[in-house]
mmCIF file of C-alpha atoms in Angstrom:
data_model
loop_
_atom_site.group_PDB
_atom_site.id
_atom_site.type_symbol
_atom_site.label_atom_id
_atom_site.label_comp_id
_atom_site.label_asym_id
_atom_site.label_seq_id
_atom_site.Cartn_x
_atom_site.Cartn_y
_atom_site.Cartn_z
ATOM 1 C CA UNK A 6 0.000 0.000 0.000
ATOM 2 C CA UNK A 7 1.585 3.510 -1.063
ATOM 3 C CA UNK A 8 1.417 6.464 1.078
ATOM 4 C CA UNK A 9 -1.088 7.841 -1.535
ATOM 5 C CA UNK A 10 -2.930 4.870 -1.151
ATOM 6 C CA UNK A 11 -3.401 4.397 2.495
ATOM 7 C CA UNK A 12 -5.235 8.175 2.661
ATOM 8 C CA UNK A 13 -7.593 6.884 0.278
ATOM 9 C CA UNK A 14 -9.911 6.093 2.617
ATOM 10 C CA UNK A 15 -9.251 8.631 5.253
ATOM 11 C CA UNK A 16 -10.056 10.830 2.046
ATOM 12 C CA UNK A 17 -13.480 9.384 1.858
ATOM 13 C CA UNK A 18 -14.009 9.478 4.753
ATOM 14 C CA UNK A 19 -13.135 13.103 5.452
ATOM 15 C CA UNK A 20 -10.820 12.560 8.339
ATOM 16 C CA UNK A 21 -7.595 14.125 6.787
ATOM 17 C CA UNK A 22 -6.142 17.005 7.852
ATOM 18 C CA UNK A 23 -6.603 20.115 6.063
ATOM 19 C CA UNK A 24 -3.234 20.185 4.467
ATOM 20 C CA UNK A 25 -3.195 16.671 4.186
ATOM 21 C CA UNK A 26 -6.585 17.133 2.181
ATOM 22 C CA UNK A 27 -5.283 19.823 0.174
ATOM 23 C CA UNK A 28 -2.282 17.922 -1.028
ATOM 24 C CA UNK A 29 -4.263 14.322 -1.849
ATOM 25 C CA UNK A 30 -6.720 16.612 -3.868
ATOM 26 C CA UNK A 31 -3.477 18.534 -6.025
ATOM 27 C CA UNK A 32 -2.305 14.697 -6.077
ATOM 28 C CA UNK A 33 -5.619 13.369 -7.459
ATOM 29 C CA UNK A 34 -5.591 15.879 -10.223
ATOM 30 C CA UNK A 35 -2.341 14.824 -11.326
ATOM 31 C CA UNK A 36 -2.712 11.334 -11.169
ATOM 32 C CA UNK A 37 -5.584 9.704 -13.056
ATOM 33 C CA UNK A 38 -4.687 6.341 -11.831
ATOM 34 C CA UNK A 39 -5.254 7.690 -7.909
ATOM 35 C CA UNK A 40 -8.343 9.501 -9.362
ATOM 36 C CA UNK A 41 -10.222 6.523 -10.581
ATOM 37 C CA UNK A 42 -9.356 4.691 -7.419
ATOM 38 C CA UNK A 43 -11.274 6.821 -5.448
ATOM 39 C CA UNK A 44 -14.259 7.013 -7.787
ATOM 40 C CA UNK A 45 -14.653 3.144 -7.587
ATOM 41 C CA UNK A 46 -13.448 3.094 -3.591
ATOM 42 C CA UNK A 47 -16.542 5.660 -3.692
ATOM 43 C CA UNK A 48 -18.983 3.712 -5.931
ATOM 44 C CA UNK A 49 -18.245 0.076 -3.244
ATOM 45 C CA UNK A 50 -18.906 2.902 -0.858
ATOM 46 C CA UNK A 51 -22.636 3.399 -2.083
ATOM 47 C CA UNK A 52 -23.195 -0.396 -2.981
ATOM 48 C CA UNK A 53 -22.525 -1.428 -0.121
ATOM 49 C CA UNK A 54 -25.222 1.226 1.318
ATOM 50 C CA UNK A 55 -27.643 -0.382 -1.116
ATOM 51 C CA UNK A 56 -28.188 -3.427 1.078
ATOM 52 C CA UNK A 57 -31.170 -3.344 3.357
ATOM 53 C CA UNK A 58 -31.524 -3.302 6.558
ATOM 54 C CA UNK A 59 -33.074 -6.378 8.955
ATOM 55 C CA UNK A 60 -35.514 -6.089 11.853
ATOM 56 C CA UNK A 61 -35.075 -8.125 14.853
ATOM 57 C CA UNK A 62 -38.173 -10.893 15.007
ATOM 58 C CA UNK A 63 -40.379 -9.925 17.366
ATOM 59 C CA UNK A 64 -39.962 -11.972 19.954
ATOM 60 C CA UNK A 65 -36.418 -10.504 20.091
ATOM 61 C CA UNK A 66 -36.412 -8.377 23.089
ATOM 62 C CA UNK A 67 -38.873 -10.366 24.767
ATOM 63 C CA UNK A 68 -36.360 -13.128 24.800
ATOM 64 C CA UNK A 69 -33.819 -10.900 25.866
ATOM 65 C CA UNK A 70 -35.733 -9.929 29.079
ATOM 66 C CA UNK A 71 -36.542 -13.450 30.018
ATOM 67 C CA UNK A 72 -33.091 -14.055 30.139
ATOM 68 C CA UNK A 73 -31.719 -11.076 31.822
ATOM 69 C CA UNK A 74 -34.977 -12.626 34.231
ATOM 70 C CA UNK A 75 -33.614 -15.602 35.012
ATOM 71 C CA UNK A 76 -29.979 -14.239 35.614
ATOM 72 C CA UNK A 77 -29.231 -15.255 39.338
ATOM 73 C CA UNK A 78 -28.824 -11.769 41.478
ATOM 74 C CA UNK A 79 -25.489 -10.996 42.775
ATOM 75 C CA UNK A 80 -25.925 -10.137 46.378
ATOM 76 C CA UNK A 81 -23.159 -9.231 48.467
ATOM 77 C CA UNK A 82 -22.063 -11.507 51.552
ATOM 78 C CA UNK A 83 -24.285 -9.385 54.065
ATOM 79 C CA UNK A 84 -27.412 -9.240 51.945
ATOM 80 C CA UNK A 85 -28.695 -13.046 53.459
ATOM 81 C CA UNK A 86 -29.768 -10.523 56.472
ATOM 82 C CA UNK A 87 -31.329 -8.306 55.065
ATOM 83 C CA UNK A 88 -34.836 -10.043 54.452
ATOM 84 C CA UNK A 89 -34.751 -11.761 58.173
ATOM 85 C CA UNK A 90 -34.133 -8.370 60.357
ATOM 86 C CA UNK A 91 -35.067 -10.336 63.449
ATOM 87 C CA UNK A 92 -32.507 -12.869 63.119
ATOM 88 C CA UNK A 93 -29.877 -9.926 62.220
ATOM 89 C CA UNK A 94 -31.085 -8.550 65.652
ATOM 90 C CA UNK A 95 -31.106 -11.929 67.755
ATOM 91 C CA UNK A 96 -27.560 -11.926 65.995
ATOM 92 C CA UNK A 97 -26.234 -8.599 67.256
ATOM 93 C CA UNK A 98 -27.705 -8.922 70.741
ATOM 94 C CA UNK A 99 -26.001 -12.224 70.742
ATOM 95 C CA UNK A 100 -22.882 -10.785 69.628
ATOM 96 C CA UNK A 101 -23.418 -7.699 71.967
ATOM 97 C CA UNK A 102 -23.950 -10.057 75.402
ATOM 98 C CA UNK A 103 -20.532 -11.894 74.288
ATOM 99 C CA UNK A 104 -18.859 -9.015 74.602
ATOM 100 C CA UNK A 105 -20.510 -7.741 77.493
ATOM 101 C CA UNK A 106 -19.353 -10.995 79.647
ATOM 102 C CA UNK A 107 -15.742 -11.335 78.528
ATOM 103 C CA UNK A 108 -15.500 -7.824 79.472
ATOM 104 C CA UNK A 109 -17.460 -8.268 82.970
ATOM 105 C CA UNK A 110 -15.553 -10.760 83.855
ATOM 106 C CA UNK A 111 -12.055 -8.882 83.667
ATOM 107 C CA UNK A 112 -13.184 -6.218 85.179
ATOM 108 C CA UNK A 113 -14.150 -8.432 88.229
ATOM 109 C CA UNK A 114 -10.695 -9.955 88.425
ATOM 110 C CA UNK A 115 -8.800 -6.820 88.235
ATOM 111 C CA UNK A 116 -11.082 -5.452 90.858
ATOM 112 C CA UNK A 117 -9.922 -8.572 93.226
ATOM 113 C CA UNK A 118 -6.684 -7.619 92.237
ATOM 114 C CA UNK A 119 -6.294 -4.174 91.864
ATOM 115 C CA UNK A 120 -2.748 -3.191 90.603
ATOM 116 C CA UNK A 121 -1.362 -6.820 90.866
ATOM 117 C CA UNK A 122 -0.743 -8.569 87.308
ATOM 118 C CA UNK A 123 -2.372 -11.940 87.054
ATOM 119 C CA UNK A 124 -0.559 -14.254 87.445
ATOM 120 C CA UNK A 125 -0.756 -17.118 84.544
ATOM 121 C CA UNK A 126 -2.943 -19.439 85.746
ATOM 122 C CA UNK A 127 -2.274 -23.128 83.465
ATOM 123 C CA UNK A 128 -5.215 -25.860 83.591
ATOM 124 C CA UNK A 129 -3.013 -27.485 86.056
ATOM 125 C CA UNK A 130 -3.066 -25.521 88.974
ATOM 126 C CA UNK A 131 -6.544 -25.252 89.040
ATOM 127 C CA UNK A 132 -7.615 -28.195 91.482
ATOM 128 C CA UNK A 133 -4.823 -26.389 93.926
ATOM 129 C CA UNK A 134 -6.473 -22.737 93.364
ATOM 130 C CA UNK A 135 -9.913 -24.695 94.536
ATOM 131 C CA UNK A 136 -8.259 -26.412 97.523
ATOM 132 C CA UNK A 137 -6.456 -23.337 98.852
ATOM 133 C CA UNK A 138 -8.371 -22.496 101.526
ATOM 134 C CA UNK A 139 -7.678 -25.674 102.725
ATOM 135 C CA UNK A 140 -3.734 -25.588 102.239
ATOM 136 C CA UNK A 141 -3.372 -22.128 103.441
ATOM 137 C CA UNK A 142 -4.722 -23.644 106.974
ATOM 138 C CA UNK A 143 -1.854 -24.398 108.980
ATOM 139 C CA UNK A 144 -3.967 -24.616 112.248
ATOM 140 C CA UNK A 145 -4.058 -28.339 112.462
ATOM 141 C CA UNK A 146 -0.651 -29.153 112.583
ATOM 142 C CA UNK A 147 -0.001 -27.803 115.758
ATOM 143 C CA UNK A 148 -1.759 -30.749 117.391
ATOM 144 C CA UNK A 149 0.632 -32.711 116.063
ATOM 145 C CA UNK A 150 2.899 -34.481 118.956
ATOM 146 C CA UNK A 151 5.842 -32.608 119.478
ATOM 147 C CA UNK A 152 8.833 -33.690 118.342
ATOM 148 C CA UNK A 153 11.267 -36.013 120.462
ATOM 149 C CA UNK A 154 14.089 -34.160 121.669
ATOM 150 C CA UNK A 155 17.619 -35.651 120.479
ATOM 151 C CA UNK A 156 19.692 -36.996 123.189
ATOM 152 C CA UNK A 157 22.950 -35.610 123.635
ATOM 153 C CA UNK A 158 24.879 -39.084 123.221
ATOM 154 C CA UNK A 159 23.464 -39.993 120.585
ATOM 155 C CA UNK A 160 25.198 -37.452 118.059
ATOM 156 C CA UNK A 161 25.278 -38.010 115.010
ATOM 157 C CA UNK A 162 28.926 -39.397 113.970
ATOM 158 C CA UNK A 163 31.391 -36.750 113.229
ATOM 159 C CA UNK A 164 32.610 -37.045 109.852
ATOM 160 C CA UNK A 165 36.969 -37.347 109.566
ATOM 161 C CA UNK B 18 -32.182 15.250 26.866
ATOM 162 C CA UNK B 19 -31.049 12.011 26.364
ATOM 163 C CA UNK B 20 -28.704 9.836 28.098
ATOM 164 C CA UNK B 21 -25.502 9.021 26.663
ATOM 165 C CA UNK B 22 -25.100 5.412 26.662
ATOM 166 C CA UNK B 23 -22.133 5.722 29.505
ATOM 167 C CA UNK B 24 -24.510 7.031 31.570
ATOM 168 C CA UNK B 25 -27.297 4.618 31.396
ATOM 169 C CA UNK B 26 -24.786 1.824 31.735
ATOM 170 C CA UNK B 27 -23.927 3.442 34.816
ATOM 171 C CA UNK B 28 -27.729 3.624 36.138
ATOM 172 C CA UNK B 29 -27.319 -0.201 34.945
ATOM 173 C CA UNK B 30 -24.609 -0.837 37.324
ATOM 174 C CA UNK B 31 -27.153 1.175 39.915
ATOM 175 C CA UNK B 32 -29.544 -1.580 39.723
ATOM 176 C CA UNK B 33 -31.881 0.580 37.055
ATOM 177 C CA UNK B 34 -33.239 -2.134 34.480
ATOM 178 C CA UNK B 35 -35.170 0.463 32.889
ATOM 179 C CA UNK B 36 -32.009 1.492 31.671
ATOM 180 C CA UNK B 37 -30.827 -2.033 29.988
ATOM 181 C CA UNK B 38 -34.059 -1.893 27.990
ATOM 182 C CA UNK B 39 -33.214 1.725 25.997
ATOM 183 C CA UNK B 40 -29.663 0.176 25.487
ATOM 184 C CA UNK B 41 -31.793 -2.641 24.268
ATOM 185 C CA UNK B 42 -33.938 -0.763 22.379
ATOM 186 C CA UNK B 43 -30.700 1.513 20.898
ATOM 187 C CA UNK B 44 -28.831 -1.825 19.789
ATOM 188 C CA UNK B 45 -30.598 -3.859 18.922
ATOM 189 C CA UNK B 46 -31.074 -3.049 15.313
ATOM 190 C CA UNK B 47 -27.212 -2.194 14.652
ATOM 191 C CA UNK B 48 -26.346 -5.463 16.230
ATOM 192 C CA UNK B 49 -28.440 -8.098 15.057
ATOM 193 C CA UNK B 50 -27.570 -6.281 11.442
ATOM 194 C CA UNK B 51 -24.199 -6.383 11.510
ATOM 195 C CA UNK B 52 -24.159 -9.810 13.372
ATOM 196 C CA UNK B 53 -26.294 -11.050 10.572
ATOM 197 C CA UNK B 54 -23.700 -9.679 8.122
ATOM 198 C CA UNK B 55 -21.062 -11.559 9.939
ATOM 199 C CA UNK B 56 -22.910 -15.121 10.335
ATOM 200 C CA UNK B 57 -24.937 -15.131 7.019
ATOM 201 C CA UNK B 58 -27.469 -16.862 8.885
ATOM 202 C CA UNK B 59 -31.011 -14.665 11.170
ATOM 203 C CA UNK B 60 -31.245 -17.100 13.299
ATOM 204 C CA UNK B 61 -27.944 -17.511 14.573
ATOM 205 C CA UNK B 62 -27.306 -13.519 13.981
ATOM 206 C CA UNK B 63 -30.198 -13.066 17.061
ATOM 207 C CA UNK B 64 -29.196 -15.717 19.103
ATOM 208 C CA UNK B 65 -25.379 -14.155 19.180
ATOM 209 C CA UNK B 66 -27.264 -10.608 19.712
ATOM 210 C CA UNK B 67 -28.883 -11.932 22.858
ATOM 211 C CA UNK B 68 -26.172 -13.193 24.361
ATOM 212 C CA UNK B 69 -24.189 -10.145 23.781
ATOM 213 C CA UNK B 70 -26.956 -8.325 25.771
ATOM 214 C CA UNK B 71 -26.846 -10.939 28.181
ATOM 215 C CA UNK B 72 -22.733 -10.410 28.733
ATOM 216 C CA UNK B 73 -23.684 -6.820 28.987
ATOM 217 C CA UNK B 74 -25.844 -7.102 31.780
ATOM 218 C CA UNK B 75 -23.308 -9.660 33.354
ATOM 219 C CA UNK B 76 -20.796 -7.037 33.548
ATOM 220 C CA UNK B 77 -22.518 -4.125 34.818
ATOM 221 C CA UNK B 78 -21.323 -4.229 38.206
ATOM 222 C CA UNK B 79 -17.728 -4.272 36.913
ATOM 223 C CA UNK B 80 -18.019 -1.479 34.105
ATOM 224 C CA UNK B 81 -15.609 1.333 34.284
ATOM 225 C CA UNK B 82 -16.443 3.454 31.129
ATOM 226 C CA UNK B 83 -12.781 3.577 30.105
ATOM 227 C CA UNK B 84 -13.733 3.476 26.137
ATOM 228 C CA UNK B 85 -17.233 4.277 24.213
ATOM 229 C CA UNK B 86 -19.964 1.881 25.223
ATOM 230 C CA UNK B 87 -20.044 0.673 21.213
ATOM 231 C CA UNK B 88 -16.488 -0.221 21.501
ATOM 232 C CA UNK B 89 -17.110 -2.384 24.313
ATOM 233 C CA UNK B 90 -20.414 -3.414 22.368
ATOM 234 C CA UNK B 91 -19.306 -4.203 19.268
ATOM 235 C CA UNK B 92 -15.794 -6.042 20.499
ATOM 236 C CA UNK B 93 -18.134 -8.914 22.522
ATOM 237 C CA UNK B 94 -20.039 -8.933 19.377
ATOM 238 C CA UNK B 95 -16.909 -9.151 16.854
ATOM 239 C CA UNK B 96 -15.240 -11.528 19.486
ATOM 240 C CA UNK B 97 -18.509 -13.784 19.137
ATOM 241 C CA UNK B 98 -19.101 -13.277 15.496
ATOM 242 C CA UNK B 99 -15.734 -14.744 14.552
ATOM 243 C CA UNK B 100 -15.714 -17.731 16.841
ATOM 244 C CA UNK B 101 -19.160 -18.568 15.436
ATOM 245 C CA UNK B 102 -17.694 -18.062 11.625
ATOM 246 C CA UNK B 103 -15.106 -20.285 12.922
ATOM 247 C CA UNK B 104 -16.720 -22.926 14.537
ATOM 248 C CA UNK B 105 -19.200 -22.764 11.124
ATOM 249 C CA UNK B 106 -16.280 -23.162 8.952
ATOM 250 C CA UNK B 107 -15.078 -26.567 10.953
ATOM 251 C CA UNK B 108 -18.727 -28.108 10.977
ATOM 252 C CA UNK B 109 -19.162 -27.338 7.221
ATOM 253 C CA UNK B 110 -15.720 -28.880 6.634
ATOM 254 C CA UNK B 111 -16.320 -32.145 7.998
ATOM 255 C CA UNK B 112 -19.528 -32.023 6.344
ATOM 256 C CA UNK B 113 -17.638 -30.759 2.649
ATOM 257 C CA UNK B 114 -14.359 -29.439 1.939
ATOM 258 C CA UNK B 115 -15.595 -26.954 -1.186
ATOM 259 C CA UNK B 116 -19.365 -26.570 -0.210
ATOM 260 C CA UNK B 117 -20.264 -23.084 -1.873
ATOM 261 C CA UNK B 118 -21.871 -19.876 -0.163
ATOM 262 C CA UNK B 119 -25.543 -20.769 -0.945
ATOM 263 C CA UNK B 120 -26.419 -16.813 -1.515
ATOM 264 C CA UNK B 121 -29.946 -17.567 -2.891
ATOM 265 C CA UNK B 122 -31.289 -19.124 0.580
ATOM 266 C CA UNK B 123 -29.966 -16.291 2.152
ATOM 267 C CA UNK B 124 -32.290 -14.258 0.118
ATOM 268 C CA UNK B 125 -35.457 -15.971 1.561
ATOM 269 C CA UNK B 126 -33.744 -14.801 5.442
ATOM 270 C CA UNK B 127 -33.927 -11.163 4.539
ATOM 271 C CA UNK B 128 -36.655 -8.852 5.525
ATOM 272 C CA UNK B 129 -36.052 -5.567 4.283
ATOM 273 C CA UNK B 130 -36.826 -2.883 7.590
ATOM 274 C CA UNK B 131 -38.418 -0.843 5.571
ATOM 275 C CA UNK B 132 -41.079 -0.143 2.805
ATOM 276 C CA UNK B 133 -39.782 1.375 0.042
ATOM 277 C CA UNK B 134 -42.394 4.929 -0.604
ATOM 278 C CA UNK B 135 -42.519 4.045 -4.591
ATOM 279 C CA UNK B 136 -43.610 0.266 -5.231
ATOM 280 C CA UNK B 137 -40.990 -0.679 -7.863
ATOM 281 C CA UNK B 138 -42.155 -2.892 -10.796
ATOM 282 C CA UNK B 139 -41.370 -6.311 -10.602
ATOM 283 C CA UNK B 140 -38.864 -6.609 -13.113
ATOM 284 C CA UNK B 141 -36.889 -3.296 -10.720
ATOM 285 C CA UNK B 142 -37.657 -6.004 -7.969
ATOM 286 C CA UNK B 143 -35.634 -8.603 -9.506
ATOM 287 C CA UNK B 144 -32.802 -6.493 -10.712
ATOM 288 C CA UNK B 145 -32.459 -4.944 -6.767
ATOM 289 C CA UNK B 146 -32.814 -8.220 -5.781
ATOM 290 C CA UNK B 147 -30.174 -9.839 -8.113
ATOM 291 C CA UNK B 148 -27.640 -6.803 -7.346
ATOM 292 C CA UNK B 149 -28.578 -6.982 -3.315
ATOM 293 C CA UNK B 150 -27.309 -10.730 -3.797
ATOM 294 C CA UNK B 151 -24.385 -9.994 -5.598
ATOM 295 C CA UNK B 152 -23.103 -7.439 -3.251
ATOM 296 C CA UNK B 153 -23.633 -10.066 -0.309
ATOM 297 C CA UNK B 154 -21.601 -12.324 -2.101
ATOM 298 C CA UNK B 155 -18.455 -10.329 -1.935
ATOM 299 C CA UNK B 156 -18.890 -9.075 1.534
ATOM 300 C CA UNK B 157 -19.619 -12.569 2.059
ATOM 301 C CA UNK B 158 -16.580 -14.193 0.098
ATOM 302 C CA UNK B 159 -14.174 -11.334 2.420
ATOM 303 C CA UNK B 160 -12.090 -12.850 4.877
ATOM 304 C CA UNK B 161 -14.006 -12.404 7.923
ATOM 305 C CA UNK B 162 -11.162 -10.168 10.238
ATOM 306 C CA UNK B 163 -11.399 -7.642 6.742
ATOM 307 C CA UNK B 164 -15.310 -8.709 7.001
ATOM 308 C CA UNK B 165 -15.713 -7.013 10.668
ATOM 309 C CA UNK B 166 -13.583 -4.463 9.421
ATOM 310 C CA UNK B 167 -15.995 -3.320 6.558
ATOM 311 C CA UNK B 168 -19.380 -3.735 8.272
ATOM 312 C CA UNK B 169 -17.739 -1.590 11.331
ATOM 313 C CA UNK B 170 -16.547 0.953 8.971
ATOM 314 C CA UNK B 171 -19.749 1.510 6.446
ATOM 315 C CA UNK B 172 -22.590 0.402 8.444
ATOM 316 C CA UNK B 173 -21.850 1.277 12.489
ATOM 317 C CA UNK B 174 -19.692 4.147 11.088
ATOM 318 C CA UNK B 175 -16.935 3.828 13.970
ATOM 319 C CA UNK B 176 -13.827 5.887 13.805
ATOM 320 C CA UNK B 177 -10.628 3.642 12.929
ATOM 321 C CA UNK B 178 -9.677 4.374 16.289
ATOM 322 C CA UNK B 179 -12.296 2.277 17.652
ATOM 323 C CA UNK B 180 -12.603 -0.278 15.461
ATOM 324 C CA UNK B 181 -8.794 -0.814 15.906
ATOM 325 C CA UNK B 182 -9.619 -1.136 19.543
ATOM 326 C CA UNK B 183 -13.089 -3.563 18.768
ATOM 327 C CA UNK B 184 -10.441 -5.839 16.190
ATOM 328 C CA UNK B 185 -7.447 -5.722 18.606
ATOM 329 C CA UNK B 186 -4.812 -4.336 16.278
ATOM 330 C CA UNK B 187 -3.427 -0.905 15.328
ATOM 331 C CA UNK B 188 -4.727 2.260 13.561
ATOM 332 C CA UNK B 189 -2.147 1.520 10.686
ATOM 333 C CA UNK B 190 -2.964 -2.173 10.604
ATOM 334 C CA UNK B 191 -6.460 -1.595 10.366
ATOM 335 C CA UNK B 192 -6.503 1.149 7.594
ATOM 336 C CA UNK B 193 -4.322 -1.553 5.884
ATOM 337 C CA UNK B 194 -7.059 -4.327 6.324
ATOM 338 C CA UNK B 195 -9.830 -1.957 5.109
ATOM 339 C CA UNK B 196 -8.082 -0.870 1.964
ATOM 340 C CA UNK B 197 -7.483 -4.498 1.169
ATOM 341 C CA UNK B 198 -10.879 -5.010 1.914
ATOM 342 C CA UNK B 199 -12.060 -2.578 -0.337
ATOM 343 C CA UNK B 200 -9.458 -3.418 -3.102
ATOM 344 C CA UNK B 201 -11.513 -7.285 -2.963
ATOM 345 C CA UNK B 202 -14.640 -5.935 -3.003
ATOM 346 C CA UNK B 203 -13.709 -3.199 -6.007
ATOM 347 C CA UNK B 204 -12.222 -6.269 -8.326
ATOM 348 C CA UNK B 205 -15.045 -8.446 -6.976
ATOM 349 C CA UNK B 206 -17.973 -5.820 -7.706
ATOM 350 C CA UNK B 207 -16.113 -4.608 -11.095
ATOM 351 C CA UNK B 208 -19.073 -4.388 -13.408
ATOM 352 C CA UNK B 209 -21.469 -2.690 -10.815
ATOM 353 C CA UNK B 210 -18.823 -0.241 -9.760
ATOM 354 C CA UNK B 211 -17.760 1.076 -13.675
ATOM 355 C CA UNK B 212 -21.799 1.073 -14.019
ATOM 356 C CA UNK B 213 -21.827 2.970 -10.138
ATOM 357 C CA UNK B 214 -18.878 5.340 -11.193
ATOM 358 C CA UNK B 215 -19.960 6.176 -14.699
ATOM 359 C CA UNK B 216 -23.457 7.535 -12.906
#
């Protein structure tokens, strides 16, 4: 394809630029071969105008619909709620009185404990924790017999 | 005033169906016309149409209107057209290897949109006819990428710039394709262009 050639169309089509346009139109009146090239580019041009047009069938559109119809609706993850507001609110309250506990119940044991760290507490001290009181009780064990006093000759052997 | 297409893709993408239906109603024609032109066969030319529509719709919630709505239109429907021409051409190759454009049954397909104002005799009839067929032929016998190319060019009258973008090549590549498009159809329409020309 020459550089004449390719304007051709852009020619036709009236999408060159004005000097661009001026010089294809000194360049058609020089060369008759580029001249008659654009009358039959021109001539396709309208035969190709001369077909008719088609109508969609009727039932075109209607078709259409139905299937835009039957597309599934994209809803996002939280829309599920939306038609069942009292589970959405059973869910919050839920969610709410969670909260509400777990923080309740720190508060309480930094309350027992004010300014003291807690100390980590592993599954396995917890049947001590329950027993404390009991072990803390040091009572009984002064009824316990006294001890029998060691006499002086028996000492234990002096090591050399 | 009426809405550009951008925006009533947009009220698309806002849930507004109303919307879809004018883009319907704008398309419809231009597609199922150039689809037709593409396909050489009604049926199949709607069928394609509708699902075009239907990919539309699919998309709306992801449409950024980075290019003219027809680009994006008319690339599904060029992207369609030629895998359908394709898959034709294999099924008609296993069925025969040299089996001939059968122009006259397309004939019977074609129901021109409008009534012409002065009834032609029927001998005009015949001749429109017999020259409507012939032209067919030799958009029909064009490969189909040049194909797209012309029916984008005369009949949706896109800019090259967007039909570049619809056919996925450049500005230079496509003027190439048309002009070779047009150089087919000049050789193939010879005696009807010296008789167009001459008038």
């Amino acid at each position: 394809m020459s550089c004449v050639e390719s304007r051709i169309l852009s020619y036709l089509d009236g999408r060159l630029k004005e000097a661009e346009q001026r010089e294809m139109e000194k360049h058609l009146g020089e060369c008759s071969a580029c001249s008659l090239r654009v009358k039959e580019f021109r001539a396709v041009g309208a035969l190709l105008e001369e077909l008719p047009q088609i109508a969609p069938s009727e039932g075109f559109d209607a078709r259409v619909r139905a299937r835009v119809a039957a597309e599934p609706v994209k809803q996002n993850w939280w829309a599920w709620l939306a038609p069942r507001p009292r589970v959405a609110f059973a869910a919050l309250m839920l969610l709410a009185a969670s909260l509400w506990v777990g923080w309740y119940s720190t508060e309480r044991v930094n309350v027992a404990n004010p300014g003291s760290e807690m100390p980590a507490v592993s599954s396995t001290d917890l049947p001590v924790l329950e027993n404390y009181d009991v072990l803390a009780n040091f009572e009984p064990l002064t009824e316990l017999p006294q001890p029998v006093q060691a006499e002086a000759g028996t000492q234990p052997p002096q090591t050399m | 005033m009426a809405r550009t297409d951008v925006q009533l893709m947009l009220d698309v993408k806002a849930g507004d169906d109303q919307s879809f239906a004018l883009l319907l109603h704008r398309y419809r024609t231009p597609l199922v016309n150039f689809l037709y032109r593409m396909v050489r066969n009604r049926e199949q030319a709607e069928d394609l149409a509708q699902e075009v529509f239907i990919r539309v719709y699919r998309a709306r919630e992801d449409y950024v209107p980075s290019a003219k709505f027809t680009t994006w239109l008319f690339r599904i429907a060029t992207n369609l057209a030629l895998n359908s021409v394709r898959d034709n051409r294999h099924r008609s190759m296993e069925i025969s290897l040299d089996a001939p454009v059968n122009a006259d049954a397309e004939d019977g397909d074609e129901r021109p949109m409008e009534v012409a104002e002065k009834r032609p005799n029927i001998e005009e009839n015949l001749v429109e006819k017999e020259r409507s067929k012939v032209i067919r032929h030799a958009i029909n016998k064009l490969p189909e990428k040049q194909r797209a190319a012309v029916l984008l060019h005369k009949y949706q009258e896109l800019d090259y710039k967007e039909i570049a973008r619809i056919l996925e090549c450049s500005e230079s590549a496509l003027k190439s394709l048309l002009f070779r498009a047009y150089e087919t159809l000049r050789v193939e329409l010879a005696p009807l262009v010296a008789q167009q020309a001459k008038s």
